[in-house]
Amino acid sequence: MTTSTQDTRPSSAPAAVELDAVIIGAGFSGMYMLKSLRDKLGMKVKVIEAGNGVGGTWYWNRYPGARCDSDSYIYCYTFDKNLLQEWEWSERYPEQDEILRYLEHCADRFDLKPDILFGKRVTETVYDEKSHRWTVRTDKGDAISARYVIAAVGSLSTLNLPDYKGLDSFKGRAYHTSRWPHDGVDFTNKRVGVIGTGATAVQAIPEISQQARHLTVFQRTPNFCVPARNGKVDPEVTKARKANYDTIVDNIRKSFFGFELSFIPKSVLETTAEEREAEFDRMWGDGGFAFWLANYQDMFFNQEANDVIADYLKRKIRATVKDPEVAEKLIPKTYAYGTKRQPLDTNYYETFNKPNVVLVDASTDGPIEEITPTGILAGGKEYELDIIVLATGFDAMTGPLKDLGIRGRDGRSLAQEWEDGPQAYLGLMVAGFPNLFTITGPQSPSVLSNMPVSIEQHVEWVTECIDHMRRNKLATIEAMPQAQAQWAAHVAEIVNMTLMPGANSWYMGANIPGKPRRFLPYLGLEGVGGYRRKCEEVAAKGYEGFALSP
Ligand code: NAP
């Protein structure tokens, strides 16, 4: 089983001991956080990064077909106008290596690498009440003391590796998609099994099927997929976007999900069949997230409306997949459309028409029982395999934070505090853990948005907050328990108005055995735009809901 990467680059910077701030993680968020605190506020800062390079998600997820599914012209930093003008994306949805090249370019452009400690994993993050400082320790023996800690660990970075009986006995090779070997995997002439049919598998399966001799897909829950419609972007469109970036950036910051998309302000139940079919065809033709995030406004709230929209997608699956039995297995039946993360596909359904591809569905063929030395036993039948690909996802949002060994006031452990689910005021700070910020943490919009938009908003808010602290000679800022409880109640109240809690999604923590069933991100009624305004208001009112002490 391969779950670690094969890096050879040495870690490049020595550990500092006394700092102003420690940032954990050198992905999109950690890199911008470093630039902001170091270059705007002149602070002494280091980033601790487990990988041997920058990029976070784009460093680790190197599986075949990995690419972003936010349009590239807005899946990037927007804080630097020159960078926006100069960088050229090759496609609508660039591949992982291109996004990683972009982040490498940013790291060099802003001279970030000298302040990043690579190849070190944080094991302990402990607060000392007397000095008001945190001590962060790594698996390589570093001990760094700092007034502020900013967890920029990403929402989807702790693996979900199912505890299959016999996994260790497998004589072939097994890989989790998020720990893919840097020199790739050769599937030529191999019998491959892919476990999972989430956004990762939907990207990987068509690619693997082109190389493998035989591919068996083990599906637990089918997904509704919509075409990505990736490709080159018309140079005239790119030129127009570059000329209009100020407006675009303003639009996405004020938008619902961080995209240039908005719902159709109408109930689908008030439309004629012809009218809605034309809208569905348009969104289907556009590809991308329009079908999910710019559909009729009652889709997320009303089961009947949702059924009408889902029916269009079901018809598309039946029209594409030639074997009606396979098509039925691929059609979701247990949850409302859109309540699980929308995968964007390129030839996903078509792949099941290929003679070398077989679908094993847990509910009709039987679930995976165990891994044998020669394959996977599911529904009483053994599927012989040379390679197993685990596209089984992540312990989302709380997993990466729980892994940091965080102990706040009175030695309270964050992992224990969150045993019944996370609570975090604005998704930014947790009561009892002063001066610890969580970028795109639980109970903030994070994964329900175009991530760079939410990342930049959090980084800028935290930078202004720390600036405020320093200018006013304040020692600590901490979420007040009551404000935190009210925020958690607000997060729950809003999501309970929607169909989202009905799905066994990773948004609900339902993919991890034993994880409490709680909606992890924040679905604000006015989206990321409304959430941004709320955070700005809180700051303008002297950090309302936070306790600040001298
Ligand atoms: P995921 O959506 O959680 O999918 C994991 C798959 O593995 C699901 O089909 C799940 O089934 C299955 N699974 C999990 N545990 C299993 C078990 N014990 N036995 C059998 N099947 C099991 O994970 P992901 O596909 O890696 O995607 C996670 C998120 O990453 C996405 O939702 C998206 O936010 C992000 N992502 C983004 C991109 C992009 O931007 N381009 C690409 C890939 C991923 P169930 O559905 O039944 O749980």
Coordinates of C-alpha atoms and ligand atoms in Angstrom, one line a residue:
M1 CA 0.0 0.0 0.0
T2 CA 1.5 3.3 -1.0
T3 CA 0.3 6.2 1.0
S4 CA 3.5 8.3 1.2
T5 CA 5.1 10.2 -1.7
Q6 CA 8.6 9.7 -2.9
D7 CA 10.1 13.1 -2.4
T8 CA 13.8 13.6 -2.7
R9 CA 14.1 17.4 -2.2
P10 CA 15.7 18.3 1.1
S11 CA 14.0 20.6 3.5
S12 CA 15.3 24.0 2.8
A13 CA 15.2 26.2 5.8
P14 CA 16.4 25.9 9.4
A15 CA 13.8 26.0 12.2
A16 CA 13.4 29.3 13.9
V17 CA 12.7 29.3 17.7
E18 CA 11.0 32.6 18.6
L19 CA 8.6 33.9 16.0
D20 CA 5.6 36.2 15.8
A21 CA 3.5 33.7 13.9
V22 CA 3.6 30.1 12.7
I23 CA 1.5 29.1 9.7
I24 CA 0.7 25.4 9.2
G25 CA 0.5 24.4 5.5
A26 CA 1.9 25.9 2.3
G27 CA -1.0 25.6 -0.1
F28 CA -3.1 28.5 -1.5
S29 CA -3.9 29.7 2.0
G30 CA -0.6 29.3 3.8
M31 CA 1.3 30.9 1.0
Y32 CA -0.9 34.0 0.9
M33 CA -1.0 34.1 4.7
L34 CA 2.8 34.2 4.8
K35 CA 3.0 36.9 2.2
S36 CA 0.5 39.0 4.1
L37 CA 1.9 38.7 7.6
R38 CA 5.5 39.0 6.5
D39 CA 5.2 41.7 3.8
K40 CA 2.3 43.7 5.0
L41 CA 2.8 43.6 8.7
G42 CA 6.6 43.0 8.8
M43 CA 6.2 40.0 11.1
K44 CA 8.6 37.2 11.8
V45 CA 6.8 34.2 10.3
K46 CA 7.5 30.7 9.2
V47 CA 5.3 28.1 7.5
I48 CA 5.6 24.5 8.4
E49 CA 4.7 22.2 5.5
A50 CA 4.5 18.4 5.5
G51 CA 5.2 18.1 1.8
N52 CA 8.6 18.8 0.2
G53 CA 7.1 21.5 -2.0
V54 CA 4.4 24.2 -2.0
G55 CA 0.9 23.6 -3.3
G56 CA -1.1 21.7 -0.7
T57 CA -3.9 19.9 -2.4
W58 CA -2.1 20.4 -5.7
Y59 CA 1.1 18.9 -4.4
W60 CA -0.5 15.8 -3.1
N61 CA -3.3 14.9 -5.5
R62 CA -1.5 13.7 -8.6
Y63 CA -3.8 10.9 -9.8
P64 CA -4.6 10.6 -13.5
G65 CA -7.1 13.2 -14.6
A66 CA -6.6 15.5 -11.6
R67 CA -7.6 19.0 -12.6
C68 CA -9.5 21.8 -11.0
D69 CA -13.2 22.3 -11.6
S70 CA -13.5 26.0 -10.9
D71 CA -12.9 28.0 -14.1
S72 CA -9.2 28.8 -14.1
Y73 CA -9.7 32.6 -14.6
I74 CA -11.1 32.7 -11.1
Y75 CA -9.3 29.7 -9.6
C76 CA -6.3 31.8 -8.7
Y77 CA -5.0 34.6 -6.5
T78 CA -6.7 37.9 -7.2
F79 CA -4.8 40.1 -4.7
D80 CA -2.1 40.9 -7.2
K81 CA -3.3 42.7 -10.4
N82 CA -0.1 42.2 -12.3
L83 CA -0.2 38.4 -11.6
L84 CA -3.7 38.3 -12.9
Q85 CA -2.7 40.0 -16.1
E86 CA 0.5 38.1 -16.7
W87 CA -0.4 34.5 -15.9
E88 CA -1.8 32.5 -18.8
W89 CA -3.9 29.4 -18.1
S90 CA -3.9 26.8 -20.9
E91 CA -7.4 25.5 -20.4
R92 CA -10.7 26.2 -18.7
Y93 CA -9.8 23.6 -16.1
P94 CA -6.1 23.1 -16.0
E95 CA -4.4 19.9 -14.9
Q96 CA -2.8 19.4 -11.5
D97 CA 0.7 19.9 -12.8
E98 CA -0.2 23.3 -14.3
I99 CA -1.8 24.5 -11.1
L100 CA 1.2 23.3 -9.1
R101 CA 3.4 25.2 -11.6
Y102 CA 1.3 28.3 -10.9
L103 CA 1.7 28.0 -7.2
E104 CA 5.5 27.4 -7.6
H105 CA 5.6 30.5 -9.7
C106 CA 3.8 32.5 -7.0
A107 CA 6.2 31.1 -4.3
D108 CA 9.1 32.3 -6.4
R109 CA 7.6 35.6 -7.4
F110 CA 6.9 36.5 -3.8
D111 CA 10.1 34.9 -2.5
L112 CA 8.1 32.7 -0.1
K113 CA 10.3 29.5 0.0
P114 CA 13.0 30.8 2.4
D115 CA 10.3 31.1 5.0
I116 CA 8.8 27.6 4.5
L117 CA 10.1 24.6 6.5
F118 CA 9.4 21.7 4.1
G119 CA 9.1 18.1 4.9
K120 CA 8.0 18.6 8.5
R121 CA 4.7 17.5 9.9
V122 CA 3.2 19.3 12.9
T123 CA 2.6 16.9 15.8
E124 CA 1.8 19.2 18.7
T125 CA 0.4 22.8 19.0
V126 CA 0.2 23.8 22.6
Y127 CA -0.9 27.1 24.2
D128 CA 0.9 28.5 27.3
E129 CA -1.5 30.8 29.3
K130 CA 1.3 32.6 31.1
S131 CA 3.3 33.8 28.1
H132 CA 0.2 33.8 25.8
R133 CA 2.3 31.9 23.3
W134 CA 1.9 28.8 21.3
T135 CA 4.6 26.1 21.0
V136 CA 4.4 24.2 17.7
R137 CA 6.4 20.9 17.5
T138 CA 7.2 18.8 14.4
D139 CA 8.0 15.2 13.7
K140 CA 11.5 16.3 12.9
G141 CA 12.1 17.7 16.4
D142 CA 11.5 21.4 15.8
A143 CA 10.0 23.5 18.6
I144 CA 8.8 26.9 17.5
S145 CA 7.2 29.5 19.8
A146 CA 4.9 32.1 18.4
R147 CA 2.2 34.4 19.5
Y148 CA -0.1 33.5 16.7
V149 CA -0.8 30.2 14.9
I150 CA -2.7 30.1 11.7
A151 CA -3.9 26.7 10.6
A152 CA -3.9 26.7 6.8
V153 CA -4.1 23.0 6.5
G154 CA -6.9 22.7 3.8
S155 CA -10.3 21.1 4.2
L156 CA -9.5 17.9 2.3
S157 CA -6.1 16.8 3.3
T158 CA -6.6 14.0 5.9
L159 CA -7.1 10.7 4.0
N160 CA -10.1 8.5 4.5
L161 CA -8.4 5.1 4.2
P162 CA -11.1 2.5 4.9
D163 CA -10.2 -0.2 7.4
Y164 CA -10.6 -3.1 5.0
K165 CA -9.9 -6.5 6.3
G166 CA -6.9 -7.9 4.4
L167 CA -5.7 -4.6 2.8
D168 CA -2.1 -5.4 4.0
S169 CA -2.3 -8.8 2.5
F170 CA -2.8 -7.5 -1.1
K171 CA 0.1 -8.7 -3.2
G172 CA -0.4 -6.1 -5.9
R173 CA 0.0 -2.3 -5.5
A174 CA -2.5 -0.1 -3.8
Y175 CA -2.6 3.6 -3.9
H176 CA -4.8 6.3 -2.3
T177 CA -5.4 9.0 -4.9
S178 CA -4.2 11.7 -2.6
R179 CA -0.8 10.1 -2.0
W180 CA 0.0 9.4 -5.6
P181 CA 3.6 8.5 -6.5
H182 CA 5.4 11.4 -8.1
D183 CA 6.6 9.3 -11.0
G184 CA 3.1 8.1 -11.8
V185 CA 1.6 4.6 -12.0
D186 CA 1.8 2.5 -15.2
F187 CA -1.6 0.7 -15.7
T188 CA -0.5 -0.9 -19.0
N189 CA -1.8 -4.4 -19.2
K190 CA -3.0 -4.3 -15.6
R191 CA -6.3 -5.4 -14.0
V192 CA -7.2 -2.3 -12.0
G193 CA -9.9 -1.8 -9.3
V194 CA -11.0 1.7 -8.3
I195 CA -12.9 2.0 -5.0
G196 CA -15.1 5.1 -4.9
T197 CA -17.1 7.2 -7.3
G198 CA -16.7 10.7 -5.9
A199 CA -15.2 13.7 -7.8
T200 CA -11.7 12.2 -7.7
A201 CA -12.8 8.8 -9.1
V202 CA -15.0 10.5 -11.7
Q203 CA -11.9 12.3 -13.0
A204 CA -9.6 9.2 -12.7
I205 CA -11.8 6.4 -14.0
P206 CA -11.9 7.5 -17.7
E207 CA -8.2 8.1 -17.7
I208 CA -7.3 4.8 -16.1
S209 CA -9.7 2.9 -18.4
Q210 CA -7.7 4.1 -21.4
Q211 CA -4.5 2.3 -20.2
A212 CA -5.7 -0.6 -18.1
R213 CA -6.4 -4.0 -19.6
H214 CA -9.4 -4.3 -17.4
L215 CA -11.0 -1.9 -14.9
T216 CA -13.5 -2.8 -12.1
V217 CA -15.2 0.2 -10.4
F218 CA -16.5 -0.5 -6.9
Q219 CA -19.4 2.0 -6.3
R220 CA -21.0 2.5 -2.9
T221 CA -23.2 5.5 -3.8
P222 CA -23.6 6.8 -7.3
N223 CA -23.2 10.5 -8.1
F224 CA -25.0 12.9 -10.4
C225 CA -22.2 14.0 -12.8
V226 CA -22.4 17.0 -15.2
P227 CA -20.0 17.5 -18.1
A228 CA -17.0 19.7 -17.4
R229 CA -16.7 20.8 -21.0
N230 CA -13.0 21.5 -20.5
G231 CA -11.0 22.9 -23.4
K232 CA -9.0 25.9 -24.6
V233 CA -10.6 29.2 -23.8
D234 CA -11.2 31.5 -26.8
P235 CA -8.3 34.1 -26.7
E236 CA -10.8 36.9 -27.2
V237 CA -12.7 35.7 -24.1
T238 CA -9.5 35.7 -22.1
K239 CA -8.6 39.2 -23.4
A240 CA -12.0 40.5 -22.4
R241 CA -11.7 38.9 -18.9
K242 CA -8.3 40.4 -18.4
A243 CA -9.6 43.9 -19.3
N244 CA -12.5 43.4 -16.9
Y245 CA -10.8 41.7 -14.0
D246 CA -11.7 44.4 -11.4
T247 CA -15.4 43.9 -12.0
I248 CA -15.0 40.1 -12.1
V249 CA -13.1 40.0 -8.8
D250 CA -15.7 42.3 -7.3
N251 CA -18.5 40.0 -8.6
I252 CA -17.1 36.8 -7.2
R253 CA -16.4 38.3 -3.8
K254 CA -20.0 39.5 -3.6
S255 CA -21.5 36.3 -5.1
F256 CA -23.1 33.3 -3.5
F257 CA -20.5 30.7 -4.2
G258 CA -17.5 32.6 -5.4
F259 CA -18.3 32.1 -9.0
E260 CA -19.9 34.3 -11.7
L261 CA -23.1 32.3 -11.3
S262 CA -26.4 33.0 -9.7
F263 CA -29.6 31.1 -9.3
I264 CA -32.5 31.5 -11.7
P265 CA -34.8 33.6 -9.5
K266 CA -37.9 31.4 -10.0
S267 CA -39.3 28.1 -8.9
V268 CA -38.9 25.3 -11.4
L269 CA -42.4 24.3 -10.5
E270 CA -43.7 27.5 -12.1
T271 CA -42.1 26.8 -15.4
T272 CA -43.5 24.9 -18.5
A273 CA -41.8 21.7 -19.5
E274 CA -40.4 23.5 -22.7
E275 CA -39.1 26.5 -20.7
R276 CA -37.2 24.5 -18.1
E277 CA -35.9 22.0 -20.7
A278 CA -34.4 24.9 -22.6
E279 CA -32.7 26.2 -19.5
F280 CA -31.4 22.7 -18.5
D281 CA -30.0 22.2 -22.1
R282 CA -28.3 25.6 -21.8
M283 CA -26.7 24.8 -18.5
W284 CA -25.8 21.2 -19.6
G285 CA -24.2 22.7 -22.7
D286 CA -22.2 25.3 -20.8
G287 CA -20.8 22.6 -18.6
G288 CA -19.2 23.3 -15.2
F289 CA -21.0 24.2 -12.1
A290 CA -23.9 26.1 -13.7
F291 CA -26.3 23.2 -13.5
W292 CA -25.5 22.8 -9.8
L293 CA -25.1 26.4 -8.6
A294 CA -27.1 28.5 -11.1
N295 CA -30.2 26.4 -11.4
Y296 CA -33.8 27.2 -10.3
Q297 CA -33.6 28.7 -6.8
D298 CA -35.8 26.1 -5.1
M299 CA -33.6 23.2 -6.1
F300 CA -31.9 23.0 -2.7
F301 CA -35.1 23.6 -0.7
N302 CA -37.9 21.7 -2.2
Q303 CA -37.9 18.0 -2.9
E304 CA -40.5 18.2 -5.6
A305 CA -38.4 20.9 -7.4
N306 CA -35.3 18.9 -6.9
D307 CA -36.9 15.8 -8.4
V308 CA -37.8 17.8 -11.6
I309 CA -34.2 18.9 -12.0
A310 CA -32.7 15.5 -11.1
D311 CA -35.0 13.8 -13.7
Y312 CA -33.1 15.7 -16.4
L313 CA -29.8 14.2 -15.2
K314 CA -31.3 10.7 -14.9
R315 CA -32.5 10.9 -18.5
K316 CA -29.0 11.9 -19.6
I317 CA -27.4 8.9 -17.8
R318 CA -29.9 6.6 -19.4
A319 CA -29.3 8.1 -22.8
T320 CA -25.5 7.8 -22.5
V321 CA -25.0 4.4 -20.8
K322 CA -25.9 1.6 -23.3
D323 CA -26.6 -1.2 -20.9
P324 CA -29.8 -0.3 -19.1
E325 CA -28.9 -2.3 -16.0
V326 CA -25.6 -0.4 -15.7
A327 CA -27.4 2.9 -16.2
E328 CA -29.8 2.1 -13.4
K329 CA -26.8 1.3 -11.1
L330 CA -25.3 4.7 -12.0
I331 CA -28.4 6.7 -11.1
P332 CA -28.6 8.1 -7.6
K333 CA -31.8 7.1 -5.8
T334 CA -31.1 7.8 -2.1
Y335 CA -30.5 11.6 -1.9
A336 CA -31.5 14.8 -3.5
Y337 CA -29.5 16.2 -6.4
G338 CA -26.9 18.7 -5.4
T339 CA -26.7 17.7 -1.8
K340 CA -23.4 15.9 -2.4
R341 CA -20.5 17.7 -4.1
Q342 CA -21.1 17.9 -7.8
P343 CA -18.4 16.0 -9.8
L344 CA -17.6 17.4 -13.2
D345 CA -16.9 14.7 -15.7
T346 CA -15.2 14.1 -19.0
N347 CA -16.5 10.9 -20.6
Y348 CA -17.3 9.3 -17.2
Y349 CA -20.6 7.7 -18.2
E350 CA -19.3 6.8 -21.6
T351 CA -16.5 4.8 -19.9
F352 CA -19.1 2.3 -18.7
N353 CA -19.8 1.5 -22.4
K354 CA -16.3 0.2 -22.8
P355 CA -15.8 -3.6 -23.0
N356 CA -12.9 -3.5 -20.5
V357 CA -14.9 -1.7 -17.7
V358 CA -17.2 -3.4 -15.1
L359 CA -19.3 -1.7 -12.4
V360 CA -19.7 -3.4 -9.1
D361 CA -22.4 -1.7 -7.2
A362 CA -22.6 -2.2 -3.4
S363 CA -26.4 -2.2 -3.2
T364 CA -27.2 -4.5 -6.1
D365 CA -24.0 -6.6 -6.4
G366 CA -23.0 -6.5 -2.8
P367 CA -20.5 -4.4 -0.8
I368 CA -16.8 -4.9 -0.5
E369 CA -16.2 -7.6 2.1
E370 CA -12.4 -7.7 2.2
I371 CA -9.2 -7.3 0.3
T372 CA -7.6 -10.6 -0.6
P373 CA -4.0 -11.2 -1.6
T374 CA -5.2 -11.3 -5.2
G375 CA -8.0 -8.8 -5.4
I376 CA -11.3 -7.6 -3.8
L377 CA -14.1 -9.8 -2.5
A378 CA -17.5 -8.1 -2.9
G379 CA -20.9 -9.6 -2.7
G380 CA -19.3 -13.1 -2.4
K381 CA -17.4 -12.8 -5.6
E382 CA -13.6 -12.2 -5.9
Y383 CA -12.4 -9.7 -8.5
E384 CA -8.8 -10.4 -9.4
L385 CA -6.6 -7.3 -9.6
D386 CA -3.1 -6.1 -10.0
I387 CA -3.6 -2.6 -8.8
I388 CA -6.2 -1.1 -6.4
V389 CA -6.9 2.6 -6.5
L390 CA -8.5 4.0 -3.3
A391 CA -10.5 7.1 -4.4
T392 CA -12.1 7.0 -1.0
G393 CA -11.8 10.7 -0.1
F394 CA -11.0 12.5 3.1
D395 CA -11.9 13.1 6.8
A396 CA -13.0 16.5 5.7
M397 CA -12.6 19.8 7.4
T398 CA -12.2 18.7 11.0
G399 CA -9.7 15.9 10.3
P400 CA -6.7 18.1 9.3
L401 CA -7.2 20.3 12.4
K402 CA -7.6 17.4 14.8
D403 CA -4.3 16.0 13.4
L404 CA -2.3 19.0 14.7
G405 CA -2.3 18.0 18.4
I406 CA -3.9 21.3 19.4
R407 CA -4.2 22.1 23.1
G408 CA -5.6 25.4 24.2
R409 CA -6.5 26.9 27.7
D410 CA -6.3 24.4 30.6
G411 CA -4.7 21.9 28.2
R412 CA -8.1 21.4 26.5
S413 CA -7.7 19.4 23.3
L414 CA -9.4 20.6 20.2
A415 CA -10.0 17.1 19.1
Q416 CA -11.9 16.4 22.3
E417 CA -13.8 19.7 22.2
W418 CA -15.0 18.7 18.7
E419 CA -16.0 15.1 19.6
D420 CA -19.7 15.9 19.0
G421 CA -18.9 18.1 16.0
P422 CA -17.0 21.3 15.4
Q423 CA -17.9 24.7 16.8
A424 CA -16.0 27.7 15.6
Y425 CA -17.1 31.3 15.7
L426 CA -17.4 32.5 12.0
G427 CA -15.3 29.4 11.2
L428 CA -12.3 31.5 12.1
M429 CA -11.6 30.9 15.8
V430 CA -12.5 28.5 18.6
A431 CA -13.4 29.5 22.2
G432 CA -10.6 28.4 24.5
F433 CA -7.9 28.6 21.8
P434 CA -6.7 32.2 21.8
N435 CA -4.7 33.6 18.8
L436 CA -5.3 30.4 16.8
F437 CA -7.0 31.1 13.4
T438 CA -8.4 28.5 11.0
I439 CA -8.3 29.5 7.4
T440 CA -11.5 28.1 5.7
G441 CA -12.2 26.2 8.9
P442 CA -15.4 24.4 9.7
Q443 CA -18.5 26.6 9.9
S444 CA -17.2 29.0 7.3
P445 CA -18.2 28.8 3.6
S446 CA -15.0 27.2 2.5
V447 CA -15.8 24.0 0.5
L448 CA -19.1 25.4 -0.5
S449 CA -17.3 28.1 -2.5
N450 CA -14.6 28.7 -5.1
M451 CA -11.8 28.1 -2.6
P452 CA -9.4 30.9 -3.5
V453 CA -12.2 33.5 -2.9
S454 CA -12.8 32.2 0.6
I455 CA -9.1 31.8 1.3
E456 CA -8.3 35.4 0.3
Q457 CA -11.2 36.7 2.4
H458 CA -10.0 34.8 5.5
V459 CA -6.3 35.6 5.0
E460 CA -7.1 39.3 4.7
W461 CA -9.5 39.3 7.7
V462 CA -6.9 37.6 9.8
T463 CA -4.2 40.0 8.7
E464 CA -6.3 43.0 9.6
C465 CA -7.2 41.4 12.9
I466 CA -3.5 40.8 13.8
D467 CA -2.7 44.3 12.7
H468 CA -5.4 45.6 15.0
M469 CA -4.0 43.5 17.9
R470 CA -0.5 44.8 17.4
R471 CA -1.4 48.5 16.9
N472 CA -3.5 48.3 20.1
K473 CA -0.9 46.4 22.0
L474 CA -3.4 43.5 22.7
A475 CA -2.1 40.1 23.7
T476 CA -4.9 37.8 22.9
I477 CA -8.1 37.5 20.8
E478 CA -10.4 34.6 21.4
A479 CA -14.0 33.6 20.4
M480 CA -16.5 34.1 23.2
P481 CA -18.4 30.9 24.0
Q482 CA -21.8 32.5 23.6
A483 CA -21.0 34.1 20.2
Q484 CA -19.6 30.7 19.1
A485 CA -22.8 28.8 20.2
Q486 CA -25.0 31.4 18.4
W487 CA -23.0 31.0 15.3
A488 CA -23.2 27.2 15.4
A489 CA -27.0 27.5 15.9
H490 CA -27.2 29.8 12.9
V491 CA -25.1 27.4 10.8
A492 CA -27.5 24.6 11.7
E493 CA -30.6 26.6 11.3
I494 CA -29.8 27.6 7.8
V495 CA -28.7 24.2 6.5
N496 CA -31.8 22.6 8.1
M497 CA -33.9 24.7 5.7
T498 CA -32.4 22.9 2.8
L499 CA -32.2 19.3 1.6
M500 CA -28.5 19.0 2.4
P501 CA -28.8 17.2 5.7
G502 CA -30.5 14.3 4.0
A503 CA -27.5 13.1 2.1
N504 CA -24.8 10.8 3.5
S505 CA -22.1 13.2 2.3
W506 CA -18.7 14.2 3.5
Y507 CA -20.3 17.7 4.1
M508 CA -22.3 15.9 6.8
G509 CA -19.3 13.9 8.1
A510 CA -21.2 10.7 7.0
N511 CA -18.3 9.2 5.0
I512 CA -16.2 8.5 8.2
P513 CA -17.4 5.8 10.5
G514 CA -18.1 7.2 14.0
K515 CA -17.8 10.9 12.9
P516 CA -20.7 12.9 14.3
R517 CA -23.4 13.8 11.8
R518 CA -23.0 17.6 11.5
F519 CA -23.0 19.9 8.5
L520 CA -19.4 21.0 8.4
P521 CA -19.3 24.1 6.3
Y522 CA -21.5 27.2 6.4
L523 CA -24.2 27.7 3.9
G524 CA -25.1 31.3 4.4
L525 CA -28.4 32.6 3.1
E526 CA -26.4 35.3 1.2
G527 CA -23.5 33.1 0.4
V528 CA -19.8 34.1 0.5
G529 CA -20.8 37.7 -0.2
G530 CA -23.1 37.9 2.9
Y531 CA -20.5 36.0 5.0
R532 CA -17.8 38.5 4.0
R533 CA -20.1 41.4 5.0
K534 CA -20.8 39.7 8.4
C535 CA -17.0 39.3 9.0
E536 CA -16.4 42.9 8.1
E537 CA -19.2 44.1 10.4
V538 CA -17.8 42.0 13.3
A539 CA -14.4 43.7 12.8
A540 CA -15.9 47.1 12.5
K541 CA -17.7 46.7 15.8
G542 CA -14.4 46.1 17.6
Y543 CA -14.4 42.3 16.9
E544 CA -17.8 41.7 18.3
G545 CA -18.2 38.3 19.8
F546 CA -14.4 38.0 20.5
A547 CA -12.7 38.7 23.8
L548 CA -9.6 40.9 23.3
S549 CA -7.2 41.2 26.2
P550 CA -4.2 43.5 26.8
Ligands
NAP1 P1 -15.5 11.6 -1.9 O1 -16.3 12.5 -2.6 O2 -15.7 11.5 -0.4 O3 -15.7 10.2 -2.6 C1 -15.1 9.0 -2.0 C2 -15.8 7.9 -2.6 O4 -15.3 6.7 -2.0 C3 -17.3 7.9 -2.5 O5 -17.8 7.3 -3.7 C4 -17.5 7.0 -1.3 O6 -18.8 6.4 -1.2 C5 -16.4 6.0 -1.5 N1 -16.0 5.4 -0.2 C6 -15.6 6.0 0.9 N2 -15.3 5.1 1.8 C7 -15.7 3.9 1.3 C8 -15.7 2.6 1.8 N3 -15.3 2.3 3.1 N4 -16.1 1.6 1.0 C9 -16.5 1.8 -0.2 N5 -16.6 3.0 -0.8 C10 -16.1 4.1 0.0 O7 -13.9 11.9 -2.1 P2 -13.2 12.5 -3.4 O8 -13.8 11.9 -4.6 O9 -11.7 12.3 -3.2 O10 -13.6 14.0 -3.4 C11 -13.6 14.7 -2.2 C12 -13.7 16.2 -2.5 O11 -12.5 16.7 -3.0 C13 -14.7 16.5 -3.6 O12 -16.0 16.4 -3.2 C14 -14.2 17.9 -4.0 O13 -14.7 18.8 -3.1 C15 -12.7 17.7 -3.9 N6 -12.2 17.4 -5.2 C16 -12.1 18.4 -6.1 C17 -11.6 18.2 -7.3 C18 -11.5 19.4 -8.2 O14 -11.6 20.5 -7.9 N7 -11.2 19.1 -9.4 C19 -11.3 16.9 -7.8 C20 -11.5 15.9 -6.9 C21 -11.9 16.1 -5.6 P3 -20.0 7.2 -0.5 O15 -20.4 8.3 -1.5 O16 -21.0 6.2 -0.3 O17 -19.4 7.8 0.7

